[in-house]
Amino acid sequence: MGVELAWLLLLLAHGLLSCASSSVDRGDFPPNFVFGASTSAYQIEGAYLEGTVEDGSNGDTADDHYHRYMEDIELMNSLGVNSYRFSISWTRILPRGRVGYVNPDGVAFYDALIDALLEKGIQPFVTISHYDIPHELDKQYGGWLSPEIQKDFGYFAEVCFKMFGDRVKLWTTLNEPNLFAKFSYMDGWYPLGHCSHPFGNCASGNSSIEPYIAGHNMILSHANAVSIYRKKYQGKQGGHIGIVVCSRWYEPFCNTTEDILAAERALAFSGPWYSPFLRNDFFFFAKDAHDLGDYPPEMRMILGPDLPEFTQAQKKKLLETKLDFIGLNHYTAVYVKDCMFSPCEVDPVDGDARVVTSSERDGVLIGEPTGSEHYYSVPYAMEKVVMYYKQRYNNTPMYITENGYAQASNSSMTAEDFTNDTQRVDYIRSYLIFLASAIRKGADVRGYFVWSLLDNFEWTSGYTIRFGLYHVDFKTLKRTPKLSAKWYGKFLKESLLGTGLQKESSQLLQYSA
Ligand SMILES: *[C@@H]1O[C@H](CO)[C@@H](O)[C@H](O)[C@H]1NC(C)=O
Ligand SMILES: *[C@@H]1O[C@H](CO)[C@@H](O)[C@H](O)[C@H]1NC(C)=O
Ligand SMILES: *[C@@H]1O[C@H](CO)[C@@H](O)[C@H](O)[C@H]1NC(C)=O
Ligand SMILES: *[C@@H]1O[C@H](CO)[C@@H](O)[C@H](O)[C@H]1NC(C)=O
């Protein structure tokens, strides 16, 4: 049998197999698709800030990646990922913000990390700021609440482009500003702990305005960085730049107009909050030209004057700084009930959209529980979220910048309990099945990153929740591959002619021979 015919039959067999949505393999994704694993600086490097977290821990040592990055790159290499998403610690590069010095040790660390990645054929995918900002900037002017931060962020981003942009071709400005603004300034769950009644009891803050002031400064900081990149670096460096938002899927609780609209509002208040620079938002198309570069109309309608205004000059800048791609962190889904037409209790995360969320309906959970409260495995939500952004933003290229499974831990669990993570394998596999389905329906998705490469410091959960493909013993810092690492590695290495598929296909070939 000719090679071409064999190929054709394999492709055909593959087509048949991929329609059966119970399996997924590398061949379901485009050949140049980016497959990686994600981390963030503070969660793995070993840092030096303080925080109040569940188990009283902090990120001082974390995974000590700062000293073990060569070992960690070897782990990535053995997985077979072609990209690694990590963030740059602002404090490590500019300990005092734009008034201070550029820390040569910080630059040297990222230089070495980037070079070592490229040597292994692993493309760096860099988040400029993943939550952490120099403490100094909070002390000086209140961090994200002040417009001053726009200059600092632009300065920091430019240092990154200048130092690393010759080798880094995929940049994102901010990670999950939608969650970060709410957790820091609406519920007060994150350090700084700002909030007010009825969202929470904090010593200071104003939940009805501060999240949007912080968000406004994040958007303008992002625009500043993108504008600098476009004007001074993109031409000669040839990279791409976007932003990462966290987007849960919101499923209407009841099949009523009220709950369907509530779900749409909750969605608009998540990622689209940060997309005023997306010229192709079809909602804006329908409106007057001067509405271009503004917040989603769903937010403007509800928040009114609590949502800051952009000046004409800012709008112009936002429109000039169109995104090259959108990064989506997606994990789970919730049911949404309307609170606009019937009053309900305040929802600490989504209440501003006049909705209340719930993980169950008529006593049935929305998906399989995971080790983290509120995180249920709802694989179909991956396809729905991707299709929503595809439609709303005219199929702007997307990367799934985070997706992964939370494993609970306690002191009586053995290393074997952690490494036999069959639930994580099921989770990743089923989410990839629905991602492949969205791609078949035309969504321009360019990559997928598992959160996370390593068990790490999970913010307010400390080290009690584990997301890693690799288990980390936090006493010895030893890394051990979990079943999921082996599965992901096998998945990545099985090309169209790879072992698993070849077996199934060769049976089909035998029948047709
Ligand atoms: C929050 O700010 C708004 C607008 O300035 C004001 O009306 C409201 O009273 C403030 N709330 C608190 C709790 O300070
Ligand atoms: C919701 O209701 C509409 C109209 O009553 C119906 O066509 C549709 O099938 C229902 N959807 C679901 C998911 O039940
Ligand atoms: C620890 O976790 C294991 C496995 O999930 C569970 O069976 C056990 O009950 C837990 N022990 C405690 C003390 O929570
Ligand atoms: C791993 O866990 C599965 C159930 O989740 C169990 O069937 C299997 O025997 C376990 N394997 C090992 C090596 O413990």
XYZ file of C-alpha atoms and ligand atoms in Angstrom:
569
model
C 0.000 0.000 0.000
C 1.331 3.411 -0.969
C 2.385 5.773 1.770
C -0.106 8.404 0.622
C -2.972 5.926 0.766
C -1.924 4.801 4.243
C -1.878 8.430 5.328
C -5.250 9.064 3.837
C -6.720 6.073 5.592
C -5.106 7.129 8.837
C -6.523 10.596 8.499
C -9.892 9.120 7.710
C -9.685 6.765 10.661
C -8.611 9.676 12.784
C -11.575 11.725 11.622
C -13.895 8.924 12.618
C -12.262 8.530 15.989
C -12.246 12.209 16.825
C -15.977 12.484 16.223
C -16.533 9.992 18.997
C -16.113 12.457 21.830
C -14.850 9.902 24.325
C -11.220 10.140 23.281
C -8.826 12.903 22.420
C -5.293 12.928 21.095
C -2.653 15.295 19.813
C -4.004 14.902 16.285
C -7.247 16.671 17.295
C -5.266 19.931 17.519
C -3.480 21.862 14.773
C 0.161 20.823 14.172
C 1.572 24.155 15.391
C -0.661 24.219 18.490
C 1.089 25.373 21.658
C 0.898 22.861 24.531
C 2.403 23.917 27.807
C 2.252 24.176 31.557
C 1.796 27.354 33.607
C 3.231 28.787 36.789
C 3.631 32.220 38.357
C 6.636 33.828 40.004
C 5.392 34.248 43.551
C 3.823 30.783 43.634
C 6.961 28.826 42.756
C 10.106 30.911 42.811
C 10.551 31.459 46.494
C 9.977 35.099 47.333
C 9.851 37.441 50.247
C 6.433 39.038 50.780
C 4.059 38.434 53.657
C 0.399 37.418 53.498
C -2.431 35.933 55.577
C -3.317 32.476 54.324
C -5.180 29.360 55.439
C -2.254 27.330 56.729
C -0.239 30.331 57.945
C 2.269 29.870 55.150
C 3.721 32.296 52.613
C 5.695 32.120 49.396
C 9.126 32.731 50.955
C 10.460 29.381 49.777
C 7.543 28.075 47.663
C 9.063 25.524 45.252
C 12.472 27.178 45.310
C 12.260 27.251 41.517
C 14.654 30.201 41.653
C 17.436 27.753 42.471
C 15.990 24.691 40.761
C 14.862 26.038 37.408
C 17.251 23.806 35.445
C 15.724 20.743 37.079
C 12.228 22.117 36.347
C 13.070 22.701 32.688
C 14.228 19.098 32.531
C 10.762 18.088 33.826
C 9.129 20.147 31.070
C 11.435 18.644 28.517
C 10.515 15.138 29.577
C 6.811 16.073 29.404
C 7.313 17.217 25.831
C 5.633 20.636 26.177
C 6.623 23.179 23.543
C 5.862 26.203 25.718
C 6.125 27.333 29.329
C 3.975 30.102 30.787
C 5.534 31.920 33.713
C 5.448 35.400 35.178
C 8.121 37.913 35.966
C 8.375 39.081 39.540
C 8.011 42.859 39.386
C 9.725 43.183 42.755
C 12.670 41.086 41.612
C 13.264 43.405 38.626
C 12.266 46.787 40.119
C 12.267 46.503 43.917
C 11.364 50.191 44.283
C 9.282 50.763 41.171
C 10.257 53.234 38.473
C 12.192 55.520 40.791
C 14.676 52.818 41.781
C 17.285 50.677 40.081
C 16.882 47.690 37.770
C 18.031 44.710 39.814
C 20.759 42.973 37.761
C 20.342 39.678 39.665
C 16.650 39.604 38.759
C 17.380 40.242 35.094
C 20.126 37.596 35.133
C 17.719 35.013 36.557
C 15.117 35.486 33.806
C 17.825 35.688 31.142
C 19.158 32.316 32.223
C 15.652 30.818 32.484
C 14.663 32.018 29.005
C 17.917 30.841 27.417
C 17.662 27.422 29.033
C 14.041 27.058 27.837
C 14.914 27.994 24.271
C 17.799 25.569 24.289
C 15.249 22.788 24.873
C 12.905 24.111 22.201
C 10.416 25.396 24.795
C 8.882 28.744 23.915
C 8.588 31.245 26.789
C 5.053 32.638 27.260
C 5.450 35.499 29.690
C 2.983 37.171 32.055
C 4.351 40.580 32.954
C 2.439 40.783 36.241
C 0.699 37.849 37.906
C -0.835 39.489 41.006
C 2.379 40.512 42.773
C 3.417 44.170 42.808
C 6.275 45.830 44.687
C 5.139 46.504 48.247
C 6.718 49.918 47.855
C 4.013 50.942 45.352
C 1.224 50.076 47.786
C 2.980 52.091 50.463
C 3.680 55.085 48.214
C 0.303 55.596 46.603
C -2.075 52.673 47.258
C -1.061 50.460 44.334
C -3.821 49.787 41.791
C -6.128 52.418 43.313
C -3.934 55.215 42.007
C -3.439 56.293 38.371
C 0.276 56.543 39.258
C 0.494 52.784 38.769
C -0.079 53.204 35.021
C 3.330 54.838 34.684
C 4.991 52.250 36.883
C 3.473 49.374 34.981
C 4.413 50.868 31.617
C 7.958 51.353 32.851
C 8.177 47.785 34.153
C 6.749 46.365 30.924
C 9.259 48.339 28.887
C 12.145 46.995 30.973
C 10.825 43.483 30.191
C 10.494 44.157 26.434
C 13.943 45.702 26.329
C 15.666 42.962 28.327
C 13.819 39.855 27.153
C 11.853 40.757 24.010
C 14.595 39.571 21.656
C 13.733 36.027 22.813
C 10.171 36.264 24.215
C 7.542 36.322 21.445
C 4.382 35.787 23.480
C 3.527 38.362 26.135
C 0.531 38.999 28.344
C 0.270 42.084 30.482
C -1.868 41.062 33.466
C -3.190 37.822 34.854
C -6.898 37.651 35.773
C -7.410 41.333 36.590
C -11.140 40.561 36.864
C -10.624 38.209 39.801
C -7.772 40.145 41.300
C -9.716 43.422 41.477
C -12.648 41.678 43.158
C -10.655 39.538 45.577
C -8.581 42.527 46.649
C -11.167 45.328 46.655
C -14.681 43.808 46.670
C -14.508 40.781 49.041
C -11.219 41.654 50.710
C -10.068 38.018 50.452
C -6.594 38.842 49.138
C -3.869 40.761 50.973
C -4.691 44.449 51.435
C -8.169 43.188 52.384
C -10.316 46.077 51.211
C -14.127 45.760 51.281
C -17.307 47.238 52.736
C -20.809 46.108 53.715
C -22.626 44.068 52.376
C -19.712 42.377 50.581
C -17.701 41.894 53.743
C -16.348 43.371 56.963
C -13.002 45.019 56.391
C -11.148 47.778 58.206
C -11.164 49.888 55.055
C -12.374 49.915 51.483
C -15.485 50.560 49.412
C -16.756 47.490 47.576
C -19.027 49.469 45.314
C -16.335 51.643 43.748
C -12.805 50.401 44.494
C -12.873 47.243 42.318
C -13.715 49.399 39.280
C -11.133 52.055 40.104
C -8.487 49.336 40.393
C -9.833 47.733 37.204
C -9.731 51.072 35.391
C -6.088 51.529 36.342
C -5.325 47.965 35.269
C -6.897 48.571 31.857
C -4.992 51.821 31.359
C -1.777 50.191 32.614
C -2.294 47.392 30.130
C -2.940 49.943 27.357
C 0.229 51.786 28.306
C 2.323 48.629 28.066
C 0.757 47.551 24.756
C 1.199 51.000 23.288
C 4.906 51.011 24.210
C 5.295 47.537 22.706
C 3.555 48.506 19.459
C 5.517 51.730 19.019
C 8.995 50.672 20.032
C 9.428 46.898 20.113
C 6.928 44.844 18.161
C 8.277 45.911 14.772
C 11.782 44.689 15.397
C 11.029 41.905 17.861
C 8.062 40.435 16.038
C 6.097 39.111 19.023
C 2.449 39.205 20.092
C 0.765 40.677 23.145
C -2.523 40.018 24.940
C -4.145 39.864 28.359
C -5.337 36.938 30.497
C -8.814 36.919 32.024
C -10.410 34.297 34.231
C -13.687 33.115 32.815
C -15.963 30.695 34.556
C -18.942 29.519 32.574
C -22.297 30.806 33.870
C -25.216 28.473 33.260
C -28.772 29.872 33.764
C -30.339 28.304 36.857
C -33.779 28.198 35.252
C -34.644 28.273 31.591
C -36.269 31.701 31.957
C -35.499 35.015 30.265
C -34.489 36.479 33.666
C -31.894 33.804 34.402
C -30.604 33.726 30.826
C -30.018 37.504 31.003
C -28.459 37.070 34.458
C -25.957 34.581 33.027
C -25.120 37.010 30.216
C -24.545 39.806 32.731
C -22.290 37.618 34.867
C -20.229 36.779 31.769
C -19.951 40.439 30.720
C -18.729 41.347 34.215
C -15.922 38.757 33.971
C -13.579 38.859 30.945
C -15.345 41.523 28.859
C -14.867 44.008 31.733
C -11.220 44.097 30.557
C -11.880 44.240 26.868
C -12.723 47.883 26.082
C -9.815 47.787 23.649
C -11.431 45.068 21.560
C -12.755 47.065 18.652
C -14.588 44.055 17.299
C -16.940 43.576 20.251
C -20.169 43.240 18.316
C -22.121 45.077 20.995
C -20.133 48.180 20.140
C -20.722 47.756 16.455
C -24.397 48.284 17.023
C -23.799 51.582 18.799
C -22.430 54.998 17.968
C -18.753 55.278 17.131
C -18.025 57.212 20.325
C -19.032 54.161 22.353
C -16.024 52.311 20.983
C -13.450 51.742 23.671
C -15.866 51.743 26.593
C -16.915 49.160 29.146
C -19.469 46.502 28.195
C -22.948 48.076 28.088
C -24.146 45.482 30.622
C -21.733 46.969 33.190
C -22.453 50.599 32.345
C -26.181 49.988 32.704
C -25.931 48.510 36.207
C -23.014 50.413 37.702
C -23.715 53.843 36.252
C -21.439 56.474 37.804
C -19.624 53.867 39.974
C -17.861 52.771 36.802
C -15.135 55.290 35.879
C -15.243 57.088 32.524
C -12.505 57.038 29.909
C -11.445 60.404 28.528
C -11.488 60.839 24.732
C -7.682 60.550 24.684
C -7.823 57.316 26.703
C -10.481 55.844 24.417
C -8.307 56.619 21.432
C -5.368 54.899 23.069
C -7.484 51.876 23.990
C -8.620 51.479 20.423
C -5.096 51.767 19.089
C -3.942 49.035 21.440
C -6.107 46.241 20.093
C -5.194 42.808 21.436
C -3.280 40.251 19.397
C -4.953 37.488 21.386
C -7.037 36.771 24.487
C -5.767 34.441 27.206
C -8.476 32.541 29.052
C -8.045 30.861 32.418
C -10.903 28.438 32.653
C -11.656 25.877 35.338
C -15.321 25.552 36.172
C -18.969 26.580 35.831
C -21.738 27.787 38.153
C -25.487 28.238 37.939
C -26.752 31.818 37.941
C -30.040 33.256 39.214
C -31.341 36.715 38.518
C -31.367 39.335 41.307
C -32.463 42.280 39.247
C -36.153 41.483 39.249
C -36.284 39.429 42.440
C -34.037 40.309 45.386
C -31.558 37.746 46.705
C -28.665 37.451 49.134
C -25.430 39.214 48.158
C -23.135 36.976 46.130
C -19.580 37.831 47.227
C -18.003 37.328 43.798
C -20.709 37.971 41.202
C -23.243 40.035 43.141
C -22.299 43.256 41.352
C -23.886 41.841 38.181
C -27.177 41.548 40.130
C -26.961 37.775 40.188
C -26.464 35.021 42.718
C -24.543 31.850 41.889
C -24.928 28.293 43.061
C -23.098 25.037 42.406
C -26.202 22.905 42.652
C -29.698 22.741 41.273
C -32.443 20.646 42.834
C -29.849 18.903 44.989
C -27.689 17.918 42.017
C -24.162 19.345 41.728
C -23.180 21.064 38.487
C -20.243 18.669 38.091
C -17.892 16.319 39.900
C -16.433 17.997 43.004
C -12.670 18.595 43.136
C -10.381 19.286 46.071
C -11.286 22.959 46.004
C -14.625 24.327 47.113
C -16.490 26.012 44.187
C -14.356 24.168 41.613
C -16.435 21.477 39.951
C -15.403 19.555 36.895
C -17.755 20.696 34.111
C -15.979 19.775 30.861
C -18.687 21.049 28.466
C -18.131 24.534 29.912
C -14.765 24.698 28.129
C -16.476 24.613 24.755
C -19.155 27.103 25.832
C -16.642 29.649 27.143
C -14.489 29.437 24.033
C -17.518 29.796 21.748
C -18.711 32.809 23.757
C -15.404 34.677 23.260
C -15.271 33.549 19.637
C -18.649 35.126 19.001
C -18.270 38.230 21.138
C -14.806 39.125 19.858
C -15.066 38.125 16.242
C -12.842 35.072 16.708
C -9.808 36.957 18.012
C -7.093 34.288 18.550
C -7.287 32.648 21.975
C -4.980 30.697 24.253
C -6.257 28.644 27.162
C -3.643 29.999 29.539
C -4.805 27.937 32.538
C -6.901 24.839 33.123
C -6.318 22.243 35.800
C -7.475 20.156 38.699
C -7.308 20.986 42.418
C -6.327 18.145 44.710
C -7.051 18.497 48.442
C -4.323 17.453 50.819
C -3.895 16.623 54.468
C -1.011 15.503 56.621
C -2.093 11.854 56.683
C -1.809 11.449 52.918
C 1.202 9.632 51.517
C 3.150 10.592 48.402
C 1.418 7.688 46.605
C -2.002 9.185 47.447
C -0.928 12.317 45.579
C 0.780 10.753 42.603
C -2.098 8.404 41.694
C -4.172 11.381 40.484
C -6.642 9.591 38.249
C -9.206 12.411 38.723
C -6.777 14.955 37.285
C -6.193 12.742 34.252
C -9.962 12.451 33.725
C -10.380 16.206 34.175
C -7.691 17.241 31.686
C -8.701 14.621 29.147
C -12.382 15.599 29.194
C -11.660 19.333 29.028
C -9.399 18.723 26.021
C -12.198 16.792 24.314
C -14.458 19.857 24.541
C -11.659 22.211 23.559
C -11.052 20.111 20.445
C -14.761 20.308 19.710
C -14.707 24.140 19.851
C -11.732 24.147 17.477
C -13.617 21.894 15.051
C -16.445 24.462 15.187
C -14.042 27.130 14.008
C -12.737 28.730 17.222
C -9.255 30.149 16.665
C -7.591 28.598 19.720
C -3.807 28.554 19.459
C -2.684 26.888 22.671
C -3.471 25.167 25.962
C -1.584 25.323 29.273
C -2.137 23.070 32.271
C -2.139 24.830 35.623
C 0.219 23.848 36.975
C 3.606 22.339 36.301
C 4.291 21.947 40.029
C 2.284 21.842 43.239
C 2.678 25.392 44.494
C 1.658 28.123 46.835
C -2.070 28.594 46.133
C -2.608 32.107 47.506
C -5.224 32.048 50.291
C -5.195 28.230 50.385
C -1.444 28.158 51.033
C 0.017 24.733 50.296
C -3.178 22.831 51.183
C -4.415 22.540 47.601
C -2.300 20.930 44.922
C -2.605 21.619 41.202
C 0.699 20.186 39.956
C 1.435 17.592 37.303
C 4.477 17.060 39.511
C 4.147 16.427 43.217
C 6.367 18.603 45.400
C 7.345 17.479 48.875
C 7.447 20.885 50.554
C 9.979 19.650 53.149
C 12.580 18.239 50.772
C 11.315 20.090 47.644
C 11.633 16.811 45.743
C 9.571 16.683 42.532
C 7.806 13.427 41.560
C 5.748 12.937 38.397
C 2.106 12.179 39.049
C 0.037 9.884 36.852
C -1.235 13.069 35.148
C 2.310 14.070 34.131
C 2.780 10.664 32.552
C -0.584 10.918 30.812
C 0.051 14.454 29.489
C 3.529 13.444 28.309
C 2.123 10.431 26.479
C -0.645 12.548 24.957
C 1.901 15.076 23.669
C 4.205 12.474 22.208
C 1.485 10.572 20.404
C 1.346 12.255 17.063
C -1.097 11.173 14.416
C 1.137 8.155 13.850
C 1.660 7.654 17.579
C 1.189 4.421 19.446
C -2.356 4.593 20.790
C -3.987 5.810 17.638
C -1.831 3.640 15.449
C -3.171 0.574 17.192
C -6.789 1.591 16.685
C -6.142 2.778 13.136
C -4.214 -0.303 12.107
C -7.268 -2.363 12.954
C -9.328 -0.166 10.659
C -6.645 -0.452 7.983
C -6.737 -4.233 8.237
C -10.446 -4.238 7.563
C -10.122 -1.940 4.597
C -7.051 -3.658 3.096
C -18.547 54.292 48.532
O -18.421 55.359 47.615
C -19.673 55.873 47.183
C -19.405 56.877 46.078
O -18.459 57.799 46.494
C -20.407 56.468 48.362
O -21.669 56.935 47.959
C -20.581 55.387 49.414
O -21.156 55.943 50.564
C -19.243 54.772 49.768
N -19.462 53.635 50.642
C -18.719 53.433 51.723
C -19.021 52.190 52.506
O -17.836 54.185 52.064
C -35.723 26.425 27.220
O -36.995 26.844 26.823
C -37.141 26.966 25.429
C -38.503 27.614 25.133
O -39.440 27.261 26.097
C -37.003 25.579 24.791
O -37.124 25.665 23.398
C -35.621 25.032 25.164
O -35.481 23.702 24.671
C -35.409 25.031 26.650
N -34.023 24.705 26.925
C -33.653 23.839 27.877
C -32.195 23.640 28.032
O -34.437 23.252 28.587
C -7.137 12.936 54.331
O -7.398 12.670 52.950
C -7.746 11.317 52.691
C -7.823 11.141 51.177
O -8.648 12.103 50.577
C -9.063 11.015 53.370
O -9.442 9.678 53.119
C -8.892 11.253 54.863
O -10.145 11.100 55.502
C -8.376 12.672 55.145
N -8.040 12.781 56.551
C -8.341 13.872 57.251
C -7.872 13.871 58.670
O -8.964 14.801 56.775
C -5.064 4.520 41.683
O -6.391 4.914 41.983
C -7.373 4.154 41.322
C -8.729 4.734 41.690
O -8.761 6.092 41.564
C -7.269 2.709 41.735
O -8.208 1.956 41.024
C -5.853 2.195 41.443
O -5.724 0.870 41.947
C -4.824 3.085 42.092
N -3.491 2.672 41.683
C -2.488 2.548 42.529
C -1.168 2.144 41.939
O -2.620 2.756 43.732
